[in-house]
Tab-separated table of C-alpha atoms and ligand atoms in Angstrom:
chain	number	residue	atom	x	y	z
A	23	MET	CA	14.079	13.035	-10.053
A	24	ALA	CA	14.538	15.848	-12.047
A	25	ALA	CA	13.584	16.786	-15.335
A	26	ILE	CA	15.499	17.473	-17.669
A	27	ALA	CA	13.794	18.620	-20.599
A	28	SER	CA	10.311	19.865	-19.715
A	29	ASP	CA	8.410	16.437	-21.605
A	30	GLU	CA	10.946	14.149	-19.879
A	31	LEU	CA	10.794	12.533	-17.061
A	32	VAL	CA	14.373	11.564	-15.426
A	33	SER	CA	14.118	8.647	-12.977
A	34	THR	CA	17.349	8.646	-10.204
A	35	ASN	CA	18.365	6.512	-8.165
A	36	PRO	CA	18.020	7.487	-4.186
A	37	ALA	CA	21.671	5.584	-3.273
A	38	THR	CA	23.991	7.456	-6.003
A	39	LEU	CA	21.696	10.206	-7.556
A	40	GLU	CA	23.057	8.970	-11.072
A	41	PRO	CA	20.147	8.573	-13.714
A	42	VAL	CA	18.523	5.348	-14.091
A	43	GLY	CA	16.516	6.321	-17.300
A	44	SER	CA	14.237	8.389	-18.465
A	45	VAL	CA	10.631	8.241	-19.998
A	46	ARG	CA	8.284	10.782	-22.084
A	47	ARG	CA	5.615	12.482	-19.888
A	48	THR	CA	2.192	11.431	-21.208
A	49	ARG	CA	0.828	14.676	-22.635
A	50	ARG	CA	-2.780	15.379	-21.577
A	51	GLU	CA	-4.049	14.741	-25.102
A	52	ASN	CA	-2.074	11.111	-24.548
A	53	VAL	CA	-4.498	10.504	-21.732
A	54	THR	CA	-7.639	10.907	-23.541
A	55	ARG	CA	-6.685	8.232	-25.931
A	56	SER	CA	-5.561	5.557	-23.382
A	57	VAL	CA	-8.884	6.358	-21.711
A	58	ALA	CA	-10.352	5.649	-25.024
A	59	ASP	CA	-8.559	2.513	-25.721
A	60	ALA	CA	-9.278	1.137	-22.227
A	61	ARG	CA	-12.683	1.779	-22.940
A	62	ALA	CA	-12.633	0.023	-26.700
A	63	ALA	CA	-10.398	-2.945	-24.842
A	64	HIS	CA	-13.468	-3.368	-22.237
A	65	GLU	CA	-16.014	-4.076	-24.477
A	66	LEU	CA	-14.307	-6.989	-25.549
A	67	TRP	CA	-12.538	-7.416	-22.115
A	68	ARG	CA	-15.669	-8.105	-20.265
A	69	ASN	CA	-16.875	-10.616	-22.461
A	70	VAL	CA	-14.148	-13.178	-21.600
A	71	ARG	CA	-15.696	-15.209	-20.108
A	72	LEU	CA	-14.045	-15.381	-15.559
A	73	PRO	CA	-12.481	-17.921	-15.677
A	74	ASP	CA	-10.653	-17.076	-18.970
A	75	ARG	CA	-9.338	-13.632	-17.456
A	76	ALA	CA	-8.481	-15.683	-14.591
A	77	ALA	CA	-6.092	-17.492	-17.044
A	78	VAL	CA	-4.661	-14.519	-18.344
A	79	LEU	CA	-4.285	-13.065	-14.732
A	80	ARG	CA	-2.253	-16.817	-14.153
A	81	GLU	CA	-0.320	-16.272	-16.898
A	82	ALA	CA	0.610	-12.916	-16.254
A	83	ALA	CA	1.913	-13.375	-12.881
A	84	ARG	CA	4.100	-16.397	-14.441
A	85	LEU	CA	5.272	-13.974	-16.321
A	86	VAL	CA	6.136	-11.563	-13.421
A	87	ARG	CA	8.404	-14.812	-11.564
A	88	VAL	CA	9.856	-15.802	-14.674
A	89	HIS	CA	11.040	-11.712	-15.552
A	90	ALA	CA	11.914	-11.587	-11.414
A	91	ASP	CA	15.730	-10.829	-11.424
A	92	ALA	CA	15.114	-8.390	-14.245
A	93	ILE	CA	11.945	-6.557	-12.833
A	94	ALA	CA	13.478	-6.796	-9.152
A	95	ASP	CA	16.946	-4.630	-10.558
A	96	THR	CA	14.905	-1.894	-12.122
A	97	ILE	CA	13.031	-1.685	-8.892
A	98	VAL	CA	16.263	-1.389	-6.784
A	99	ALA	CA	17.372	1.400	-9.509
A	100	GLU	CA	14.641	3.620	-9.023
A	101	THR	CA	14.184	2.191	-5.322
A	102	ALA	CA	17.882	1.269	-4.045
A	103	LYS	CA	15.992	-1.451	-1.629
A	104	PRO	CA	17.674	-4.127	-0.811
A	105	ARG	CA	17.260	-6.405	-3.630
A	106	THR	CA	16.560	-9.737	-1.751
A	107	GLU	CA	13.039	-7.934	-0.340
A	108	ALA	CA	12.480	-6.378	-3.708
A	109	ILE	CA	12.291	-9.895	-5.245
A	110	ALA	CA	10.478	-11.327	-1.673
A	111	ASN	CA	8.516	-8.936	-0.206
A	112	GLU	CA	7.758	-7.821	-3.076
A	113	LEU	CA	7.524	-9.959	-6.615
A	114	TYR	CA	6.556	-12.796	-5.468
A	115	THR	CA	4.415	-11.491	-2.867
A	116	ALA	CA	2.537	-10.102	-5.867
A	117	VAL	CA	2.673	-12.940	-7.664
A	118	ASP	CA	1.148	-14.665	-4.878
A	119	HIS	CA	-1.830	-12.452	-4.654
A	120	ALA	CA	-2.204	-12.528	-8.047
A	121	ALA	CA	-2.359	-16.868	-8.293
A	122	TRP	CA	-4.115	-16.532	-5.386
A	123	LEU	CA	-6.758	-14.510	-6.112
A	124	ALA	CA	-6.830	-16.470	-9.739
A	125	ASN	CA	-7.773	-19.569	-8.501
A	126	GLU	CA	-10.272	-18.286	-6.353
A	127	ALA	CA	-12.075	-16.167	-8.753
A	128	PRO	CA	-13.985	-18.776	-10.720
A	129	ARG	CA	-15.043	-20.274	-7.336
A	130	VAL	CA	-15.764	-17.863	-4.950
A	131	LEU	CA	-16.086	-15.236	-7.423
A	132	ALA	CA	-18.976	-15.475	-9.296
A	133	ASP	CA	-22.882	-14.668	-9.599
A	134	GLU	CA	-24.697	-15.590	-6.893
A	135	ARG	CA	-28.854	-16.382	-6.816
A	136	VAL	CA	-29.980	-14.652	-4.092
A	137	ARG	CA	-32.001	-16.400	-1.138
A	138	PHE	CA	-35.293	-15.263	-0.753
A	139	SER	CA	-37.443	-16.038	2.242
A	140	GLN	CA	-40.080	-19.325	2.075
A	141	LEU	CA	-42.487	-17.053	1.357
A	142	HIS	CA	-41.116	-15.389	-2.112
A	143	LEU	CA	-39.822	-18.508	-2.838
A	144	LYS	CA	-41.980	-19.684	-4.927
A	145	THR	CA	-42.828	-16.389	-6.927
A	146	LYS	CA	-39.863	-15.483	-7.639
A	147	LYS	CA	-36.135	-16.136	-8.447
A	148	ALA	CA	-32.967	-13.522	-8.409
A	149	TRP	CA	-29.376	-13.160	-9.141
A	150	LEU	CA	-26.713	-11.033	-7.647
A	151	LEU	CA	-24.381	-10.415	-11.153
A	152	TYR	CA	-20.936	-9.083	-10.565
A	153	GLU	CA	-20.576	-6.526	-13.476
A	154	PRO	CA	-17.608	-5.135	-14.421
A	155	LEU	CA	-17.507	-0.992	-13.395
A	156	GLY	CA	-15.499	-0.001	-17.002
A	157	VAL	CA	-12.295	1.742	-16.684
A	158	VAL	CA	-10.786	1.891	-13.859
A	159	ALA	CA	-7.404	4.889	-12.986
A	160	ALA	CA	-5.303	3.334	-10.582
A	161	ILE	CA	-2.947	5.608	-9.488
A	162	THR	CA	-0.213	4.660	-7.102
A	163	PRO	CA	3.064	5.808	-4.541
A	164	TRP	CA	6.960	5.049	-5.359
A	165	ASN	CA	7.339	2.505	-2.000
A	166	PHE	CA	5.784	-1.157	-3.006
A	167	PRO	CA	5.664	0.423	-7.616
A	168	VAL	CA	4.713	-3.572	-8.148
A	169	ILE	CA	2.413	-4.554	-5.632
A	170	LEU	CA	0.644	-2.012	-5.105
A	171	LEU	CA	-0.071	-1.993	-8.950
A	172	ALA	CA	-0.515	-5.776	-8.320
A	173	TRP	CA	-2.786	-5.352	-6.150
A	174	LYS	CA	-5.098	-2.673	-8.353
A	175	LEU	CA	-4.819	-4.715	-11.672
A	176	ALA	CA	-5.765	-8.419	-10.324
A	177	PRO	CA	-9.098	-7.645	-9.093
A	178	ALA	CA	-10.080	-5.100	-11.860
A	179	TRP	CA	-9.294	-7.229	-14.426
A	180	LEU	CA	-10.853	-10.327	-12.921
A	181	ALA	CA	-13.752	-8.565	-12.728
A	182	GLY	CA	-13.700	-7.166	-16.447
A	183	ASN	CA	-12.334	-3.594	-15.907
A	184	THR	CA	-9.453	-2.477	-18.267
A	185	VAL	CA	-6.995	-0.355	-16.278
A	186	VAL	CA	-4.931	3.350	-17.170
A	187	ALA	CA	-2.511	3.396	-14.360
A	188	LYS	CA	0.046	6.491	-13.074
A	189	PRO	CA	2.841	4.912	-10.889
A	190	SER	CA	5.009	7.557	-9.380
A	191	PRO	CA	7.309	9.731	-11.053
A	192	TYR	CA	9.918	8.511	-8.470
A	193	THR	CA	9.542	5.013	-9.971
A	194	PRO	CA	8.183	4.865	-13.632
A	195	LEU	CA	10.804	2.625	-15.234
A	196	THR	CA	9.098	-0.103	-12.991
A	197	SER	CA	5.266	0.282	-13.974
A	198	LEU	CA	6.413	0.385	-17.522
A	199	MET	CA	8.906	-2.540	-17.492
A	200	VAL	CA	6.508	-5.187	-15.970
A	201	ALA	CA	3.811	-3.527	-19.090
A	202	ASP	CA	6.232	-4.300	-21.075
A	203	ILE	CA	6.333	-7.652	-20.164
A	204	LEU	CA	2.411	-8.440	-19.563
A	205	LYS	CA	2.076	-7.449	-23.165
A	206	GLU	CA	3.007	-11.029	-24.304
A	207	VAL	CA	-0.643	-11.799	-22.321
A	208	VAL	CA	-2.642	-9.235	-22.019
A	209	PRO	CA	-4.638	-7.600	-24.562
A	210	PRO	CA	-3.956	-4.436	-25.960
A	211	GLY	CA	-5.374	-1.829	-24.476
A	212	VAL	CA	-6.467	-3.725	-20.944
A	213	LEU	CA	-3.296	-1.983	-19.415
A	214	ASN	CA	-2.135	1.491	-20.060
A	215	VAL	CA	0.719	3.062	-18.514
A	216	LEU	CA	0.951	7.269	-18.144
A	217	SER	CA	4.174	8.277	-16.469
A	218	GLY	CA	4.176	11.548	-15.294
A	219	GLY	CA	3.668	13.887	-12.002
A	220	ASN	CA	0.846	14.954	-9.853
A	221	GLU	CA	-0.925	16.945	-12.189
A	222	LEU	CA	-1.242	14.022	-14.902
A	223	GLY	CA	-2.261	11.846	-12.074
A	224	ALA	CA	-4.836	14.593	-10.850
A	225	HIS	CA	-5.852	15.074	-15.440
A	226	LEU	CA	-5.975	11.478	-15.184
A	227	ALA	CA	-8.785	11.089	-12.061
A	228	ALA	CA	-10.750	13.664	-13.271
A	229	HIS	CA	-10.989	12.410	-16.688
A	230	PRO	CA	-14.577	11.596	-17.442
A	231	GLY	CA	-14.578	8.118	-18.904
A	232	VAL	CA	-12.612	6.706	-15.949
A	233	ARG	CA	-15.682	5.219	-13.895
A	234	LYS	CA	-13.512	3.804	-10.925
A	235	ILE	CA	-10.274	5.972	-9.297
A	236	SER	CA	-8.053	3.885	-6.792
A	237	PHE	CA	-5.602	5.419	-5.406
A	238	THR	CA	-2.585	4.132	-2.997
A	239	GLY	CA	-0.929	6.707	-1.615
A	240	SER	CA	-0.918	10.433	1.622
A	241	VAL	CA	-4.092	11.775	2.802
A	242	ALA	CA	-3.848	14.995	1.417
A	243	THR	CA	-3.711	13.511	-2.249
A	244	GLY	CA	-6.388	10.996	-1.153
A	245	LYS	CA	-8.615	13.888	-0.392
A	246	LYS	CA	-7.915	16.419	-3.614
A	247	ILE	CA	-8.933	12.561	-5.526
A	248	MET	CA	-12.295	12.507	-3.774
A	249	GLY	CA	-13.285	15.885	-5.245
A	250	TYR	CA	-12.156	14.686	-8.966
A	251	ALA	CA	-14.451	12.267	-7.871
A	252	VAL	CA	-17.718	14.486	-7.285
A	253	GLU	CA	-18.766	15.302	-10.808
A	254	ASP	CA	-19.462	11.897	-12.594
A	255	LEU	CA	-19.682	10.483	-9.247
A	256	LYS	CA	-16.921	7.497	-9.972
A	257	ARG	CA	-16.437	5.071	-8.103
A	258	VAL	CA	-13.070	5.359	-5.566
A	259	THR	CA	-10.906	2.965	-3.408
A	260	LEU	CA	-8.291	4.836	-1.126
A	261	GLU	CA	-5.496	3.112	0.719
A	262	LEU	CA	-4.296	6.000	2.178
A	263	GLY	CA	-1.289	7.148	4.749
A	264	GLY	CA	-1.006	5.481	8.372
A	265	ASN	CA	0.520	6.799	11.542
A	266	ASP	CA	0.682	3.178	13.346
A	267	PRO	CA	0.812	2.509	17.277
A	268	ALA	CA	2.383	-0.487	18.168
A	269	ILE	CA	1.792	-1.268	22.391
A	270	VAL	CA	3.995	-2.955	24.218
A	271	LEU	CA	2.302	-4.521	27.130
A	272	ASP	CA	4.238	-4.941	31.138
A	273	ASP	CA	4.221	-8.580	30.681
A	274	VAL	CA	6.302	-9.066	27.147
A	275	ASP	CA	9.936	-10.821	27.402
A	276	PRO	CA	11.935	-7.848	25.818
A	277	ASN	CA	14.647	-9.794	24.510
A	278	ALA	CA	12.071	-11.505	22.258
A	279	VAL	CA	9.947	-8.954	21.041
A	280	ALA	CA	13.043	-6.234	19.696
A	281	GLU	CA	13.483	-7.700	16.979
A	282	GLY	CA	10.289	-7.742	15.765
A	283	LEU	CA	9.233	-4.414	16.660
A	284	PHE	CA	12.520	-3.018	14.825
A	285	TRP	CA	11.897	-4.553	11.582
A	286	GLY	CA	8.153	-3.785	12.398
A	287	ALA	CA	9.812	0.048	12.096
A	288	PHE	CA	12.279	-0.279	9.511
A	289	GLN	CA	11.457	-2.870	6.761
A	290	ASN	CA	12.019	-0.584	3.605
A	291	SER	CA	13.416	1.959	5.532
A	292	GLY	CA	10.051	2.855	7.453
A	293	GLN	CA	8.786	3.439	4.095
A	294	VAL	CA	5.673	1.492	4.590
A	295	CYS	CA	1.744	2.484	4.806
A	296	THR	CA	1.868	-0.336	7.768
A	297	ALA	CA	4.652	0.631	9.399
A	298	ILE	CA	4.968	1.305	13.176
A	299	LYS	CA	5.290	4.909	13.674
A	300	ARG	CA	5.319	5.127	17.491
A	301	LEU	CA	5.697	2.955	19.479
A	302	TYR	CA	4.458	2.417	23.477
A	303	VAL	CA	6.128	0.584	25.922
A	304	HIS	CA	4.428	-0.474	29.053
A	305	GLU	CA	7.250	1.298	31.687
A	306	LYS	CA	7.980	-1.800	33.065
A	307	VAL	CA	9.863	-2.791	29.792
A	308	TYR	CA	10.475	0.542	28.409
A	309	GLU	CA	14.209	0.802	29.171
A	310	PRO	CA	15.021	-2.672	28.043
A	311	ILE	CA	12.947	-2.515	25.080
A	312	VAL	CA	14.820	0.814	24.121
A	313	LYS	CA	18.413	-1.060	24.478
A	314	GLY	CA	16.918	-3.514	22.386
A	315	LEU	CA	15.534	-1.148	19.802
A	316	VAL	CA	19.312	0.465	19.638
A	317	GLU	CA	21.192	-1.563	19.338
A	318	ARG	CA	19.767	-3.122	16.930
A	319	ALA	CA	19.640	0.535	14.868
A	320	LYS	CA	23.611	1.007	15.667
A	321	LYS	CA	24.505	-2.502	13.878
A	322	VAL	CA	21.718	-2.643	10.848
A	323	ARG	CA	23.195	-2.139	7.657
A	324	VAL	CA	22.367	1.042	5.687
A	325	GLY	CA	23.372	0.952	1.752
A	326	ASP	CA	22.644	0.649	-1.395
A	327	GLY	CA	20.123	-2.129	-2.229
A	328	MET	CA	22.793	-3.377	-4.819
A	329	ASP	CA	24.816	-4.768	-2.029
A	330	PRO	CA	23.692	-7.823	-0.853
A	331	GLU	CA	25.206	-7.189	2.632
A	332	THR	CA	22.866	-4.146	2.439
A	333	GLN	CA	19.885	-4.329	5.710
A	334	LEU	CA	18.335	-0.718	4.702
A	335	GLY	CA	18.203	1.248	1.434
A	336	PRO	CA	18.215	5.288	1.609
A	337	ILE	CA	14.963	7.438	1.971
A	338	ASN	CA	13.356	7.369	-1.857
A	339	ASN	CA	13.725	11.125	-2.560
A	340	LYS	CA	15.111	14.330	-1.207
A	341	MET	CA	11.357	16.061	-0.353
A	342	GLN	CA	10.849	12.328	1.851
A	343	LEU	CA	14.131	12.541	3.709
A	344	GLU	CA	14.005	16.267	4.130
A	345	ARG	CA	10.608	15.845	6.007
A	346	VAL	CA	11.885	12.782	8.027
A	347	MET	CA	15.252	15.248	8.559
A	348	GLY	CA	12.810	17.840	9.379
A	349	LEU	CA	10.459	15.875	11.652
A	350	VAL	CA	13.422	14.958	13.919
A	351	ASP	CA	15.259	18.102	14.147
A	352	ASP	CA	11.530	19.270	15.571
A	353	ALA	CA	11.172	16.500	17.423
A	354	LYS	CA	15.362	17.576	19.216
A	355	LYS	CA	13.827	21.049	19.777
A	356	SER	CA	11.034	19.738	21.637
A	357	GLY	CA	12.966	18.400	24.201
A	358	GLY	CA	13.366	14.609	22.244
A	359	LYS	CA	16.180	12.542	23.205
A	360	ILE	CA	18.188	11.036	20.182
A	361	GLU	CA	18.961	7.771	21.703
A	362	ALA	CA	20.208	6.016	18.197
A	363	GLY	CA	20.924	7.673	14.605
A	364	GLY	CA	19.701	11.492	13.919
A	365	THR	CA	22.001	12.202	11.456
A	366	ARG	CA	22.037	12.372	7.892
A	367	LEU	CA	24.775	9.888	6.599
A	368	GLU	CA	27.768	11.130	4.866
A	369	GLY	CA	28.024	10.810	0.848
A	370	SER	CA	26.092	11.372	-1.949
A	371	GLY	CA	22.655	9.370	-1.398
A	372	TYR	CA	19.586	10.179	0.782
A	373	PHE	CA	20.598	7.821	3.566
A	374	TYR	CA	19.380	8.300	7.056
A	375	PRO	CA	20.029	5.497	9.475
A	376	PRO	CA	17.556	4.183	11.880
A	377	THR	CA	17.363	7.033	14.486
A	378	ILE	CA	15.169	6.393	17.705
A	379	VAL	CA	14.068	9.408	19.554
A	380	THR	CA	12.323	9.472	23.353
A	381	ASN	CA	11.301	12.244	25.424
A	382	VAL	CA	8.298	13.197	22.784
A	383	GLY	CA	5.025	12.815	23.048
A	384	ALA	CA	1.552	14.322	21.996
A	385	GLY	CA	1.823	17.891	20.596
A	386	VAL	CA	5.143	16.809	19.265
A	387	ARG	CA	5.341	16.893	15.103
A	388	LEU	CA	6.933	13.121	15.155
A	389	VAL	CA	4.342	11.562	17.271
A	390	ASP	CA	0.981	13.168	15.616
A	391	GLU	CA	2.012	13.267	12.025
A	392	GLU	CA	3.021	10.445	9.451
A	393	GLN	CA	6.862	10.358	9.144
A	394	PHE	CA	6.958	7.680	6.686
A	395	GLY	CA	11.251	7.167	6.970
A	396	THR	CA	13.752	6.182	9.291
A	397	ALA	CA	12.643	7.796	12.683
A	398	LEU	CA	10.552	6.293	15.795
A	399	PRO	CA	9.294	8.250	18.897
A	400	VAL	CA	9.248	5.888	21.738
A	401	LEU	CA	6.844	6.684	24.265
A	402	LYS	CA	6.484	5.584	27.989
A	403	TYR	CA	3.228	4.715	29.659
A	404	SER	CA	2.406	3.907	33.121
A	405	LYS	CA	-1.535	2.867	32.003
A	406	LEU	CA	-2.919	0.532	29.469
A	407	ASP	CA	-5.734	3.174	29.132
A	408	ASP	CA	-3.810	5.848	28.344
A	409	ALA	CA	-1.566	4.113	25.995
A	410	LEU	CA	-4.470	3.243	23.881
A	411	GLU	CA	-6.303	6.971	24.459
A	412	GLN	CA	-2.745	8.224	23.213
A	413	ALA	CA	-2.828	5.700	19.730
A	414	ASN	CA	-6.384	6.328	19.058
A	415	ARG	CA	-5.881	9.889	19.104
A	416	THR	CA	-5.263	11.174	15.770
A	417	HIS	CA	-6.525	11.286	12.361
A	418	TYR	CA	-5.268	8.181	11.295
A	419	GLY	CA	-6.528	4.529	11.950
A	420	LEU	CA	-4.446	2.174	9.347
A	421	GLY	CA	-3.204	-0.618	11.557
A	422	GLY	CA	-2.112	-1.189	14.896
A	423	SER	CA	-0.194	-3.560	17.009
A	424	VAL	CA	-0.518	-5.041	20.688
A	425	TRP	CA	3.043	-7.288	21.757
A	426	THR	CA	2.348	-9.539	24.750
A	427	GLY	CA	3.421	-12.539	26.296
A	428	ASP	CA	-0.316	-13.739	26.130
A	429	VAL	CA	-2.011	-13.914	22.537
A	430	GLU	CA	-5.363	-13.807	24.089
A	431	ARG	CA	-5.487	-11.203	25.752
A	432	GLY	CA	-3.560	-9.151	22.812
A	433	ARG	CA	-6.041	-9.905	21.040
A	434	LYS	CA	-8.682	-8.488	23.108
A	435	VAL	CA	-6.404	-5.038	23.608
A	436	VAL	CA	-5.821	-4.893	20.108
A	437	GLN	CA	-9.852	-4.276	19.085
A	438	GLU	CA	-9.866	-1.634	20.583
A	439	LEU	CA	-7.144	0.062	18.223
A	440	ASP	CA	-9.259	2.310	15.777
A	441	SER	CA	-7.878	0.422	12.644
A	442	GLY	CA	-8.612	-1.259	9.744
A	443	THR	CA	-6.024	-3.881	10.987
A	444	GLY	CA	-4.944	-5.287	13.911
A	445	TRP	CA	-2.098	-7.275	15.005
A	446	VAL	CA	-0.899	-9.574	18.154
A	447	ASN	CA	2.968	-9.496	18.515
A	448	GLN	CA	3.462	-8.840	14.776
A	449	HIS	CA	3.087	-6.087	12.805
A	450	MET	CA	2.692	-5.499	8.702
A	451	ASP	CA	1.475	-9.170	7.574
A	452	ILE	CA	-0.992	-8.420	5.125
A	453	THR	CA	-2.630	-11.542	3.365
A	454	PRO	CA	-4.701	-12.331	0.393
A	455	PHE	CA	-7.745	-13.758	2.254
A	456	ALA	CA	-8.210	-10.991	4.305
A	457	PRO	CA	-9.737	-7.185	3.153
A	458	PHE	CA	-6.688	-4.673	3.888
A	459	GLY	CA	-8.380	-1.171	4.840
A	460	GLY	CA	-7.447	1.639	6.789
A	461	ALA	CA	-10.299	3.653	9.750
A	462	LYS	CA	-10.804	6.868	9.553
A	463	TRP	CA	-8.505	9.366	7.473
A	464	SER	CA	-6.360	6.181	6.383
A	465	GLY	CA	-8.892	5.289	3.624
A	466	ILE	CA	-12.112	4.105	1.799
A	467	GLY	CA	-12.940	0.979	0.725
A	468	TYR	CA	-10.231	-2.344	0.808
A	469	GLU	CA	-8.296	-4.391	-0.873
A	470	ASN	CA	-7.732	-8.030	-1.350
A	471	GLY	CA	-9.497	-10.735	-0.760
A	472	ARG	CA	-13.590	-11.115	-2.041
A	473	TRP	CA	-13.737	-7.579	-0.395
A	474	GLY	CA	-11.127	-6.099	-2.920
A	475	TYR	CA	-12.559	-7.706	-6.146
A	476	GLU	CA	-15.975	-6.206	-5.428
A	477	ALA	CA	-15.091	-3.175	-5.022
A	478	PHE	CA	-14.141	-3.161	-8.503
A	479	THR	CA	-17.665	-4.577	-9.318
A	480	GLU	CA	-21.466	-3.298	-9.598
A	481	LEU	CA	-24.038	-5.202	-8.957
A	482	GLN	CA	-27.257	-5.956	-10.364
A	483	VAL	CA	-30.085	-7.907	-9.420
A	484	VAL	CA	-32.109	-9.503	-11.892
A	485	ASN	CA	-35.299	-10.193	-10.376
A	486	THR	CA	-38.171	-12.611	-12.525
A	487	LYS	CA	-41.242	-13.331	-11.233
A	488	LYS	CA	-42.430	-16.657	-11.909
A	489	ALA	CA	-44.890	-17.380	-13.917
B	517	NAD	P1	1.341	11.220	-2.728
B	517	NAD	O1	0.341	10.934	-2.643
B	517	NAD	O2	2.019	12.245	-3.060
B	517	NAD	O3	1.257	10.338	-4.320
B	517	NAD	C1	0.503	8.989	-4.860
B	517	NAD	C2	0.500	8.924	-6.202
B	517	NAD	O4	-0.519	9.472	-6.426
B	517	NAD	C3	1.572	9.023	-7.053
B	517	NAD	O5	1.806	8.892	-7.998
B	517	NAD	C4	1.070	11.249	-7.123
B	517	NAD	O6	1.828	11.425	-8.269
B	517	NAD	C5	0.212	10.601	-7.362
B	517	NAD	N1	-0.836	12.100	-7.455
B	517	NAD	C6	-0.464	13.395	-6.327
B	517	NAD	N2	-1.274	14.246	-6.520
B	517	NAD	C7	-2.332	14.151	-7.194
B	517	NAD	C8	-3.384	14.475	-7.393
B	517	NAD	N3	-3.453	15.752	-6.404
B	517	NAD	N4	-4.177	14.484	-8.121
B	517	NAD	C9	-4.087	12.799	-8.725
B	517	NAD	N5	-2.574	11.784	-8.537
B	517	NAD	C10	-1.917	12.484	-7.703
B	517	NAD	O7	2.316	9.925	-2.447
B	517	NAD	P2	3.740	8.947	-2.256
B	517	NAD	O8	4.585	10.479	-1.490
B	517	NAD	O9	4.072	8.873	-3.541
B	517	NAD	O10	3.481	7.971	-1.045
B	517	NAD	C11	3.479	8.004	0.201
B	517	NAD	C12	2.087	7.562	0.355
B	517	NAD	O11	1.302	6.928	0.450
B	517	NAD	C13	2.786	7.532	2.406
B	517	NAD	O12	1.572	8.563	3.250
B	517	NAD	C14	1.755	6.200	2.917
B	517	NAD	O13	1.451	6.082	4.005
B	517	NAD	C15	0.877	6.155	1.847
B	517	NAD	N6	1.020	4.714	0.715
B	517	NAD	C16	-0.493	4.040	1.481
B	517	NAD	C17	-0.716	3.025	0.975
B	517	NAD	C18	-1.976	2.150	1.843
B	517	NAD	O14	-2.132	0.765	0.833
B	517	NAD	N7	-2.756	2.340	2.104
B	517	NAD	C19	0.769	1.828	0.526
B	517	NAD	C20	1.857	2.618	0.456
B	517	NAD	C21	1.718	4.224	0.879
């Protein structure tokens, strides 16, 4: 992404470094106009019955499916991720999430009666009303431009809110395209999309007309968002970075888990908040696990996502590529051994091969920080307690997993991780039915399921005295 004129935002293909297209940056005064449009739309939208809002959401999901090919082309142009992944992991998953919520909403998410004890039952009657908040700012990153927006739009709309979205400056065209498609079914003002960089996001988040900020992105930005919320006591949901540990126990069959571990770390070229970012392997199975990962790292096809042979695309942007390269170089200086990868691929794109680093431990930046790219430190342990202690010692707490031949043992061990989600023999599986959120610095609040919906509501208790 580079600006060729100060009011133009150019989206760049990270595989070719060719411009994909450009959009006009939203001016600050137009943020106020979008918030005002969203406020006006909210007065109408909040009075649409919940089943009718759910019907609009179902239609929106249907339209995304109908236009999946065109949207996938834009996602791939802006991210160069494999096209099949853009369709299956991003678009269809977003559609499924939205459709599930739309179907559940009238049944599960309706207002409720308050249960009183027998003592008060005869004299009082009360209801809980799930009221919308108003205008929601939805601020999203570039790694999954559609699904991360969908996780905000679907519950926010169902609850009767309207949205002003500020997508990443690296993927502006995808979000604008989706918004344009949805115009056919979503009433004017219910979705407004701004185009611009970090300052625009800050301006939107601090705008007094916004009642809730739903943010997905880095920990550093999340902390700033909390600051913008203070003045008006805005509600916030923060889905932030992770440094997910995966712990491989001594009882695994290395051949059975190597594939899952590899893709748990490298799917979407490691640019997933819940990717495996540190791997702790018991000494008994360490060598074969490293071998299995190295074999896969050397074999996997890295390239432009438009090529059907491609399994891993590039790193999305120059800043992120330099960060990943810097972390690997730092690990090398700290005595790390590069088992595979470790050098930027030749050519113009931001390609960095899957890189396996051993002989590193706590105190090395690649282990302590979130790399968000194609580099994985693999650490050897002998005592499980030590591995758990190492796994829990960072500020992060998004996800974590345990890999074992004994699922019941894995279920017990994974509960020792300080993380929003704990997986056994898998990683990254996120469902619409369960809450998704981070412990510690990885976030505040939840997305998905009933919990994600409630995050876009304010409760009103209507308490009546019986005559
Ligand atoms: P980022 O925090 O730099 O940017 C995210 C969004 O926030 C962008 O739209 C950006 O323009 C905007 N922004 C940046 N500074 C801002 C400010 N001061 N005020 C308001 N908005 C601002 O993150 P990124 O580099 O785009 O994305 C990568 C990060 O996102 C990683 O840390 C990753 O783990 C995290 N992430 C988390 C989840 C999750 O659900 N927990 C999902 C995907 C990505």
